[in-house]
Short mmCIF file of C-alpha atoms and ligand atoms in Angstrom, two decimals:
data_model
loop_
_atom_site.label_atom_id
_atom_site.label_comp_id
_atom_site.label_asym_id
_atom_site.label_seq_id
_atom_site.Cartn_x
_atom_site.Cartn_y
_atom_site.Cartn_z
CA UNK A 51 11.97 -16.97 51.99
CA UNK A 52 11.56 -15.72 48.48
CA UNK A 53 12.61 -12.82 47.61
CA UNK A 54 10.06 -12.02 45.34
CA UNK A 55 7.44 -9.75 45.42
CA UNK A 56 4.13 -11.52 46.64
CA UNK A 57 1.26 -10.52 43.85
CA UNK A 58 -2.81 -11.04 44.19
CA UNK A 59 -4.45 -11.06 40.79
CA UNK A 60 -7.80 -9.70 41.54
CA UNK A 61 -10.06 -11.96 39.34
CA UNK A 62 -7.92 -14.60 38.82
CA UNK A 63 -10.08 -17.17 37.48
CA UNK A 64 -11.19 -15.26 34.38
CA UNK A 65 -9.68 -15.07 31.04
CA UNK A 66 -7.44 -12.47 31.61
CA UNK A 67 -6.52 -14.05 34.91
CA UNK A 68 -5.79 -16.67 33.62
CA UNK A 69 -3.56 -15.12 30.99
CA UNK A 70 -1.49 -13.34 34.12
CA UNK A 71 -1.08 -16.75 35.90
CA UNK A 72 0.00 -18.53 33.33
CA UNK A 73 2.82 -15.72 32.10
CA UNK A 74 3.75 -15.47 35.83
CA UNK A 75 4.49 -19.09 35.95
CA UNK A 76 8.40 -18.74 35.98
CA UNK A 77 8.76 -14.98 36.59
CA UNK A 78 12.06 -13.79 37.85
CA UNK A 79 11.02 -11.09 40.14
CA UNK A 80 6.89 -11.69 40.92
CA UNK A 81 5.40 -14.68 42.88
CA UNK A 82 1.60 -15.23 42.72
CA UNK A 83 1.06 -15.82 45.80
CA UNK A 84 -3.32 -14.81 46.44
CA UNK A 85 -6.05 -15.43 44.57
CA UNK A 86 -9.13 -13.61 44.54
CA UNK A 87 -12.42 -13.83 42.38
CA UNK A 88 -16.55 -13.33 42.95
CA UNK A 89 -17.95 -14.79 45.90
CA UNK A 90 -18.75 -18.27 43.63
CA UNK A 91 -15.26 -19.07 43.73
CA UNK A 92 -14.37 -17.88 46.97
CA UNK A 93 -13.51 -20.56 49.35
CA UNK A 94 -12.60 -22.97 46.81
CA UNK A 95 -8.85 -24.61 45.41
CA UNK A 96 -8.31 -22.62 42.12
CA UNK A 97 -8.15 -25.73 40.45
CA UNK A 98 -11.89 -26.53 41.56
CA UNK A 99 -13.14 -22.61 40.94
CA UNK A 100 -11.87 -23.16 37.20
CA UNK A 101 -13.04 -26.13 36.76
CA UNK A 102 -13.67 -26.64 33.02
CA UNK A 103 -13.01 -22.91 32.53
CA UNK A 104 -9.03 -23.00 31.90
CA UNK A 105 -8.52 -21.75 28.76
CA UNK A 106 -4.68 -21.23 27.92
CA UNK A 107 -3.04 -23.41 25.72
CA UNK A 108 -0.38 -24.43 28.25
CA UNK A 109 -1.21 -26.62 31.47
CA UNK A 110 -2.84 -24.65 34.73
CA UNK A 111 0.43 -24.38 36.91
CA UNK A 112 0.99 -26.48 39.49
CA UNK A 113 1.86 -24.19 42.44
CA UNK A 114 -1.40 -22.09 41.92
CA UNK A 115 -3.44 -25.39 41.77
CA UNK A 116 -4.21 -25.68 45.37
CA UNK A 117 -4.31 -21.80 46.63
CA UNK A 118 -7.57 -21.04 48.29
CA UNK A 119 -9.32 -18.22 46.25
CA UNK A 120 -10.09 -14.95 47.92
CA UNK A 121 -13.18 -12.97 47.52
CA UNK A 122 -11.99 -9.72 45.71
CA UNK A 123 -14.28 -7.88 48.48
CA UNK A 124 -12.88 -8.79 51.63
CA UNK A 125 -10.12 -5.67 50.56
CA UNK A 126 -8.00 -5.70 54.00
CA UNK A 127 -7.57 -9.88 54.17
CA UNK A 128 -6.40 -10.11 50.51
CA UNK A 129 -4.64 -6.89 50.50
CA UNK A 130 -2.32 -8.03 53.70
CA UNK A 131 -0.98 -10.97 52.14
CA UNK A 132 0.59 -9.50 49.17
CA UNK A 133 2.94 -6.89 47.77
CA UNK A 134 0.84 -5.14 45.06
CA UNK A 135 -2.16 -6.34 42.62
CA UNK A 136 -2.75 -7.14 39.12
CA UNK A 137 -6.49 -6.41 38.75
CA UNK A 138 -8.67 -8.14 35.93
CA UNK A 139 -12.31 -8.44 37.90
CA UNK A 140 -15.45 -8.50 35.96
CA UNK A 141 -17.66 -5.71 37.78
CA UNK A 142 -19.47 -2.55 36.92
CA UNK A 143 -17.50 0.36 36.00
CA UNK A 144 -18.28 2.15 39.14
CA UNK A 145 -17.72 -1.01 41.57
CA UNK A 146 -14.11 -1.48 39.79
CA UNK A 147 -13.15 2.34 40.08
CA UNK A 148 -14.20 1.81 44.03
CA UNK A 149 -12.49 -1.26 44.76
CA UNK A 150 -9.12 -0.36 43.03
CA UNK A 151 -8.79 2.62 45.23
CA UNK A 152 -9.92 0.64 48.00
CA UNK A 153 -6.90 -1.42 47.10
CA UNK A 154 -4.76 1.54 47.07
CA UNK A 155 -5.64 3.07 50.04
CA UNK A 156 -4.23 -0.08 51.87
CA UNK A 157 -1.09 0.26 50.80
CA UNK A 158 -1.42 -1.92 47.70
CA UNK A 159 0.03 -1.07 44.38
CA UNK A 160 -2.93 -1.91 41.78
CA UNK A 161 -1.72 -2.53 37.93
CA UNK A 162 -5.22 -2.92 36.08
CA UNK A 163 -6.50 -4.10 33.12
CA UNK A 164 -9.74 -2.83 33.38
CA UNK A 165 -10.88 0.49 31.79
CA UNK A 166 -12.22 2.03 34.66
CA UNK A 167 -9.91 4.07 35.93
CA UNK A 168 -8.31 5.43 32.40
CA UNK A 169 -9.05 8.81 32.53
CA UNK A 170 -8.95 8.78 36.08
CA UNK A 171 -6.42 12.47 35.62
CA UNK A 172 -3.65 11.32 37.75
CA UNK A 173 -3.83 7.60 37.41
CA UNK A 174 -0.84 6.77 34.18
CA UNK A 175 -2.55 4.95 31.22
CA UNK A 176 1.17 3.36 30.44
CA UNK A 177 2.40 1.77 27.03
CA UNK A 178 5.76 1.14 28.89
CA UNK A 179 8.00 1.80 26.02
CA UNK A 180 5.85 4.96 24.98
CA UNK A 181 4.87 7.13 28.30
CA UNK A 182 6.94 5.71 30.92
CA UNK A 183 7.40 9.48 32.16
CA UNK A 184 3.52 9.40 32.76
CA UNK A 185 4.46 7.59 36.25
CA UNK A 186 5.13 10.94 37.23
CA UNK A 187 1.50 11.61 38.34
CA UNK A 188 1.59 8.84 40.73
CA UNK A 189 3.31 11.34 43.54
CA UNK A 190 0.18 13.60 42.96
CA UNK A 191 -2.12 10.67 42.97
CA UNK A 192 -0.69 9.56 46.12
CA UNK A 193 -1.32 12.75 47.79
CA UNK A 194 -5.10 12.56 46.73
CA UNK A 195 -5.67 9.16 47.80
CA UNK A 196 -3.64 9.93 51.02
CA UNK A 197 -1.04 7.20 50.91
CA UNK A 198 2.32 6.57 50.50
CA UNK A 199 3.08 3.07 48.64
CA UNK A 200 -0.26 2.20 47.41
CA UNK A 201 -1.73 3.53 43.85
CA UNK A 202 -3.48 3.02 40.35
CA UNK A 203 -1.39 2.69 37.32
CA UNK A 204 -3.29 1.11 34.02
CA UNK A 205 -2.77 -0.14 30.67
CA UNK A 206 -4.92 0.93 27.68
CA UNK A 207 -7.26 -0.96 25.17
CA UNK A 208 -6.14 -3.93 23.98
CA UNK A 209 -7.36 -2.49 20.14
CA UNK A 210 -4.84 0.22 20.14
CA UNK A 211 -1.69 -1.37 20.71
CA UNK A 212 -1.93 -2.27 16.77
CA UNK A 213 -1.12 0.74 15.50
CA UNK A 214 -0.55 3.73 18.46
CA UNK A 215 2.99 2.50 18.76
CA UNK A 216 3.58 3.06 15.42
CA UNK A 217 2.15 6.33 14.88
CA UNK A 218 3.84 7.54 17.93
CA UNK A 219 7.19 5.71 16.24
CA UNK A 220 6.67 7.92 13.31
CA UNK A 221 5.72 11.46 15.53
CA UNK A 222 8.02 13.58 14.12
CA UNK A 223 6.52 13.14 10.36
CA UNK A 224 3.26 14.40 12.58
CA UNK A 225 0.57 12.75 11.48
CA UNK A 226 -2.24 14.55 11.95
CA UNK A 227 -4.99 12.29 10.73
CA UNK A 228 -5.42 8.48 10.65
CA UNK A 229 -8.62 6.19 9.86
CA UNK A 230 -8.29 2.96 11.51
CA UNK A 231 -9.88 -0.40 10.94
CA UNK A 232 -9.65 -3.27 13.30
CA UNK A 233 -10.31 -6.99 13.38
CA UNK A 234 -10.41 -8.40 16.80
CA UNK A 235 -10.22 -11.69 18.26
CA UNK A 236 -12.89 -13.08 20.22
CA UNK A 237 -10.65 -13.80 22.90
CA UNK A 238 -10.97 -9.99 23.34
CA UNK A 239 -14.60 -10.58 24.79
CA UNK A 240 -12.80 -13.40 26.60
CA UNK A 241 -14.16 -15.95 24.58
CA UNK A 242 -13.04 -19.12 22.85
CA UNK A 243 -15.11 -20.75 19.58
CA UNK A 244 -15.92 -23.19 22.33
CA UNK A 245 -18.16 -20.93 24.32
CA UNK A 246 -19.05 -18.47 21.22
CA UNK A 247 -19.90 -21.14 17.98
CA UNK A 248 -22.16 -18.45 16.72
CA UNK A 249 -18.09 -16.65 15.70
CA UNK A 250 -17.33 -19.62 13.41
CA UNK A 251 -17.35 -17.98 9.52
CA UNK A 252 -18.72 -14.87 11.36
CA UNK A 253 -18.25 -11.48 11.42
CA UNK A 254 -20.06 -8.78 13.41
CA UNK A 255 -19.72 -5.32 13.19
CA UNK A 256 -20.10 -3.69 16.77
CA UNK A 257 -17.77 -4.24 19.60
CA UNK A 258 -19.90 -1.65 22.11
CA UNK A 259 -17.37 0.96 23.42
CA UNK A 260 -14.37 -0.07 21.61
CA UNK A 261 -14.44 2.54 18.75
CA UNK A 262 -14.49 5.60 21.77
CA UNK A 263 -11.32 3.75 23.20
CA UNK A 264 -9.76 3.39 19.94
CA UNK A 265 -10.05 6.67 18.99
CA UNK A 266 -9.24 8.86 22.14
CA UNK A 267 -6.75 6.70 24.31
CA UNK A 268 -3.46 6.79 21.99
CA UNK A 269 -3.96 10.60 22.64
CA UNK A 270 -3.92 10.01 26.46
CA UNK A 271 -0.61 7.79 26.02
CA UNK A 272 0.53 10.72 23.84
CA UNK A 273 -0.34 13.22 26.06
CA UNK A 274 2.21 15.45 28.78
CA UNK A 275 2.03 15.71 32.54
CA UNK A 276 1.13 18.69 33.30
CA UNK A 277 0.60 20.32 37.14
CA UNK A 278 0.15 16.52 38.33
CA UNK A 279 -1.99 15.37 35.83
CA UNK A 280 -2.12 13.76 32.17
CA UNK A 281 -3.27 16.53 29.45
CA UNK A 282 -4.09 14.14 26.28
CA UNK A 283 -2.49 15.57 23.05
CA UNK A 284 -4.93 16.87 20.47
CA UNK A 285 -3.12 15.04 17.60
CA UNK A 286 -3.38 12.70 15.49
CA UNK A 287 -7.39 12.95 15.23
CA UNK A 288 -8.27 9.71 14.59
CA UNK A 289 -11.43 7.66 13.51
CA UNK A 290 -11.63 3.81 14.43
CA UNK A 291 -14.36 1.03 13.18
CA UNK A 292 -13.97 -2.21 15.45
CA UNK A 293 -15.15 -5.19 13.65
CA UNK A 294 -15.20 -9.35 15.68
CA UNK A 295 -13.89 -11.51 13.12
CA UNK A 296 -13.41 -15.40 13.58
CA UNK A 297 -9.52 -15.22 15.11
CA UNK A 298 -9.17 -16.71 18.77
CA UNK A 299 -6.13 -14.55 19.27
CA UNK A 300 -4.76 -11.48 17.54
CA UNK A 301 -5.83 -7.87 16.67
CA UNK A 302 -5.21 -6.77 13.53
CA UNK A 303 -5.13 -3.13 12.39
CA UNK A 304 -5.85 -1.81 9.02
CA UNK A 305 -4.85 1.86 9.30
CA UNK A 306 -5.12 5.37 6.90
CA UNK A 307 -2.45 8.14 8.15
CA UNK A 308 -2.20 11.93 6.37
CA UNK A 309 1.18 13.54 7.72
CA UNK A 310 2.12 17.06 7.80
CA UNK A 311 5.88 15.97 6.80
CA UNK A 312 5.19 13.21 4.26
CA UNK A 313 8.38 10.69 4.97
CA UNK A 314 9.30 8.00 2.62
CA UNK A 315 8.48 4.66 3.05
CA UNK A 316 12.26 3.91 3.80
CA UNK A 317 11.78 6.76 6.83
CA UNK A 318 8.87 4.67 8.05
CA UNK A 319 10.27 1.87 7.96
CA UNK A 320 13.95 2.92 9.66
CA UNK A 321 11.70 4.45 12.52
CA UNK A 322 9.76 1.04 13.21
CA UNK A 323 13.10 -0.74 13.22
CA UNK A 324 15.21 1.42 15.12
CA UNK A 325 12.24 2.55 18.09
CA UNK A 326 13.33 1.49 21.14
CA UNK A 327 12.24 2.75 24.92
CA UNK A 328 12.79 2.51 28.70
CA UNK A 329 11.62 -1.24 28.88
CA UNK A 330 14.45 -2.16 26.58
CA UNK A 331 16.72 0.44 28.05
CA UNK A 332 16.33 -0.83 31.61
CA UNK A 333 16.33 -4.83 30.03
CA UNK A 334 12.85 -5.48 31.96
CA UNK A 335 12.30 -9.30 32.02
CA UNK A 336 9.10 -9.20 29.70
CA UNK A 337 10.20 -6.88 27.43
CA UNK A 338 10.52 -7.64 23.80
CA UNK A 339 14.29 -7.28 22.76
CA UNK A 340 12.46 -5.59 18.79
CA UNK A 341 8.99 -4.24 19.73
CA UNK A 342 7.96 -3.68 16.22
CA UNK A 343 9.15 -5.57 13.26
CA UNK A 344 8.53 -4.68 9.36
CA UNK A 345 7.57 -7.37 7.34
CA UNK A 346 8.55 -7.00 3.88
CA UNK A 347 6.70 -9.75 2.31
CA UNK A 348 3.22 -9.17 0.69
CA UNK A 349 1.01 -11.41 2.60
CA UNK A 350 2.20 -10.35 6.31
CA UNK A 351 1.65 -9.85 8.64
CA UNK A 352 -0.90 -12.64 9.48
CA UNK A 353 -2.64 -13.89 12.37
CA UNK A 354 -1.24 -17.77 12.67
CA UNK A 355 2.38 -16.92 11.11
CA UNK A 356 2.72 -13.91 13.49
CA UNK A 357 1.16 -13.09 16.50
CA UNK A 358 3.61 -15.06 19.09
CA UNK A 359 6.16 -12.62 18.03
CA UNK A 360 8.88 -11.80 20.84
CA UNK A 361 6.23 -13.80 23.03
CA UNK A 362 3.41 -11.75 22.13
CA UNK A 363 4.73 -8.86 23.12
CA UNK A 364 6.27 -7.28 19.83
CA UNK A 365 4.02 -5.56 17.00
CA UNK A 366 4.17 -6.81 13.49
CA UNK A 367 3.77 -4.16 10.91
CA UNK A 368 3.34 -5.04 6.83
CA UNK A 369 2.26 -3.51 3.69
CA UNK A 370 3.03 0.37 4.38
CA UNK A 371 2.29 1.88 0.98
CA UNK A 372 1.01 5.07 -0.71
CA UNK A 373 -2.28 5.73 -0.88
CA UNK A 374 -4.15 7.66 -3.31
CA UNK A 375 -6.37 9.65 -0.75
CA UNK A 376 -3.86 9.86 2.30
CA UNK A 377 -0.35 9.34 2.38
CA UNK A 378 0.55 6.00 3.62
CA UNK A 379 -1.46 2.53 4.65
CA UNK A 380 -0.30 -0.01 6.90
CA UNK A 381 -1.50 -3.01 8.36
CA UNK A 382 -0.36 -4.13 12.02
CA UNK A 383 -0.65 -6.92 14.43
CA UNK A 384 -0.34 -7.65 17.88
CA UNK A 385 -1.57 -10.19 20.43
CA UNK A 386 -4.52 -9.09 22.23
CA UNK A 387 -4.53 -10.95 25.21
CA UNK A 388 -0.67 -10.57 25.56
CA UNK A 389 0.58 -7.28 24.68
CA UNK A 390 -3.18 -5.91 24.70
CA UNK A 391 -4.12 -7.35 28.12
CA UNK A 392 -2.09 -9.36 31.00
CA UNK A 393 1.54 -9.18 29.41
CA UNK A 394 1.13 -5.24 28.95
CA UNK A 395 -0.06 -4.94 32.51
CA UNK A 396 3.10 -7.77 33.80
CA UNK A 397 5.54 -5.47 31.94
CA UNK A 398 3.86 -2.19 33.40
CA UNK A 399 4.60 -3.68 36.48
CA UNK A 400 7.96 -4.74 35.85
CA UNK A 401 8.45 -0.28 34.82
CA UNK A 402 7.14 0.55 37.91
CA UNK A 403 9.10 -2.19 40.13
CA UNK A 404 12.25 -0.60 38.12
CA UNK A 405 11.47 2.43 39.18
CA UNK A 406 10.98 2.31 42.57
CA UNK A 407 7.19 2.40 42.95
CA UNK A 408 6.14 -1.11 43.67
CA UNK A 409 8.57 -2.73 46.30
CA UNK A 410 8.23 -5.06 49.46
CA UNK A 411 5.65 -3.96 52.15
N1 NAP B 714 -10.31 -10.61 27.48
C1 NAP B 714 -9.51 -9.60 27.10
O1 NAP B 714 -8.67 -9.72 26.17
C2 NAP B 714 -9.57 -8.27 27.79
C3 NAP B 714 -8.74 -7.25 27.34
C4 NAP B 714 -8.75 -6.03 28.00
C5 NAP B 714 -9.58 -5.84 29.08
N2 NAP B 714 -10.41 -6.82 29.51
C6 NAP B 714 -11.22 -6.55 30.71
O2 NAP B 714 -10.69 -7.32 31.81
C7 NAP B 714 -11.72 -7.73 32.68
C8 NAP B 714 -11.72 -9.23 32.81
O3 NAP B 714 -11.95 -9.79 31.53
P1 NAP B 714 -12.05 -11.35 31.32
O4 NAP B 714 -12.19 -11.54 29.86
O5 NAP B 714 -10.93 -12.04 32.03
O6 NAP B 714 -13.44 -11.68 32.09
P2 NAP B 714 -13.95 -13.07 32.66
O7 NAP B 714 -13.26 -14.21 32.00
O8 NAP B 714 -15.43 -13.01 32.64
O9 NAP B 714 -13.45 -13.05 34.21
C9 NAP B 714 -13.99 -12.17 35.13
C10 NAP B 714 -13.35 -12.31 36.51
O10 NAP B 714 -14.00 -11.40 37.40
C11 NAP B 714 -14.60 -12.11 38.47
N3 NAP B 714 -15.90 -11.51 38.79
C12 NAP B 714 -17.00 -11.48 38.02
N4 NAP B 714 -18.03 -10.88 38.67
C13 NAP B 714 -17.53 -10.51 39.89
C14 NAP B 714 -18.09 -9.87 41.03
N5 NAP B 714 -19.35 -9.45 41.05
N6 NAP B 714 -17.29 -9.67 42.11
C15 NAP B 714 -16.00 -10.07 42.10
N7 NAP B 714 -15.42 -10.70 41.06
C16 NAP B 714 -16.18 -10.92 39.96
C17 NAP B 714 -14.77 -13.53 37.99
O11 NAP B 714 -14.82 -14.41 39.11
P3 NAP B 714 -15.66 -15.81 39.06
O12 NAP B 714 -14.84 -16.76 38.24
O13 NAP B 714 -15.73 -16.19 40.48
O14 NAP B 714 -16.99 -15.49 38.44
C18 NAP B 714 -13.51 -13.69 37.16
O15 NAP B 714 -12.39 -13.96 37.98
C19 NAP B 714 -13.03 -7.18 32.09
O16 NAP B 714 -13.36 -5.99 32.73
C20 NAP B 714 -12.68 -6.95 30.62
O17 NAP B 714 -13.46 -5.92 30.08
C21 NAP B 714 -10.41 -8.05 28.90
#
């Protein structure tokens, strides 16, 4: 028998399921072992409840071709055949919140994607190489939900991982102000061009609750456990306009920052570079040997040249300059669907595994 832990990705046959099959394909510690999806795909081979719907660039893996998929609601069958969760379902904020603790309350670690349970106050919002000490809270969590494996730990927004790493990289200039731009991908909305054509040459100017998340989770991943919850941290402020442009994969941050210690731009840079944290530390299998690079060249970072960097799961950063109303600008990039979504959550996972919160039932 394997010794791998057995995983369930709770809406497996969307997007960002997809995304975690595909990156689990070969992975040295997790086995996808269950299925599970909305009652139209419940009952069917995975292969059949894609159907046309695949859309990574690499083949559908064979072994997951001819598992049976579960339906996500059926909580005890799906829960007993695996070791913990990744969950990426499609539901209603307040159905999502409900069935992830429903998850946890048998026993079953759940590492989510979804937004629901973010400011959740003892549930960890984790940037693994930022706020690993943020797993803390799951102790007091466990106590509220009245179990001893099973528990919610989450990623944040996909939009923020442009440019929170960096400002936290850069913490002890203190920033204390930052105006953010992004560009997201439509892949973000879990789209291709294929299924959006109305994207081609487009842009549109409203992505509806992105600019809240933009602006208030890095303080959450900056934030301090305090008395068994996460207190966010009242600085930076920041300000955040999400635009859709016409990119399949890649968010791209254009960003403002004041600092209370103005650095120079070799200090900025030297910080980038030299930022390590506990997923490099501890050599977790996803984790990106550099998580942010500085590009010195005028034109970069860009979307095509750049965003597979370190697999997806390293930051690109370009352009840092004085400005002539704040102190610096910078433009970052990271892969949304990678670092922002499934690979995030995967190397979450991999933290928690580390440190002794997910393990065999
Ligand atoms: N795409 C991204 O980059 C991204 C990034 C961050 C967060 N997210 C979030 O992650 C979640 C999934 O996104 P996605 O882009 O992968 O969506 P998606 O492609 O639409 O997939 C949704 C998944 O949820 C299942 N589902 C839908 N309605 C359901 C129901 N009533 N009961 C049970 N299962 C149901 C679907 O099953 P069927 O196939 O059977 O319908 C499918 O497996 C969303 O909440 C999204 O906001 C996405």
């Amino acid at each position: 028998m394997s010794d791998k832990l057995k995983v369930g990705i709770l809406g497996g046959t969307g997007m960002v399921g997809q995304r975690f099959i595909s990156l689990l394909e070969n992975h040295p510690w997790f086995e996808v072992t269950t299925i599970a999806a909305s009652p139209r795909s419940a009952g069917k081979k995975y292969v059949e409840a894609v159907g046309d719907r695949w859309k990574m660039d690499t083949p559908m893996p064979e072994k997951v071709k001819d598992i049976v998929v579960m339906n996500v609601n059926e909580v005890e069958a799906v829960a007993s055949q695996v070791d913990f969760v990744f969950s990426a379902v499609d539901m209603s904020k307040d159905e999502i919140r409900a069935i992830e603790e429903a998850y946890a309350k048998t026993e079953t670690p759940v590492v989510s994607n979804n937004s629901a349970h973010r400011w959740t106050p003892d549930v960890p919002m984790i940037i693994p190489e930022i706020n690993d000490s943020h797993t803390d809270v799951i102790e007091f969590q466990k106590k509220r939900l009245g179990t001893t494996k099973g528990f919610i730990a989450v990623k944040p927004n996909c939009s923020i991982q442009s440019y929170a790493p960096v400002l936290y990289a850069w913490r002890e200039f203190e920033p204390y102000e930052v105006v953010a731009t992004t560009y997201q991908a439509i892949s973000g909305a879990g789209k291709t061009f294929k299924d959006w054509p109305e994207m081609v040459g487009n842009i549109i100017p409203y992505i509806g609750g992105e600019e809240e998340k933009s602006e208030q989770e890095p303080l959450r991943v900056f934030g301090k456990v305090e008395n068994g919850v996460i207190v966010k941290a009242e600085e930076p402020k920041i300000t955040c306009q999400c635009i859709r442009v016409p990119v399949l994969n890649g968010h791209t941050a254009a960003v403002f920052v004041k600092f209370r210690k103005k650095p120079t731009k070799e200090q900025l840079i030297e910080k980038l570079e030299s930022y390590s944290g506990a997923p490099q530390a501890l050599k977790l299998p996803s984790a990106p040997k550099q998580f942010m690079r500085y590009m010195t060249e005028d034109n970069r970072p860009q979307v095509t040249e750049d965003v597979n960097y370190e697999n997806g799961m390293g930051i690109s950063i370009g352009r840092i300059r004085e400005d002539s109303i704040y102190d610096y600008k910078f433009v970052g990039l990271s892969h949304n669907t990678v670092r922002g979504a499934a690979g995030g959550a995967v190397l979450c996972a991999e933290l928690l595994k580390a440190k002794g919160f997910i393990t065999k039932k």
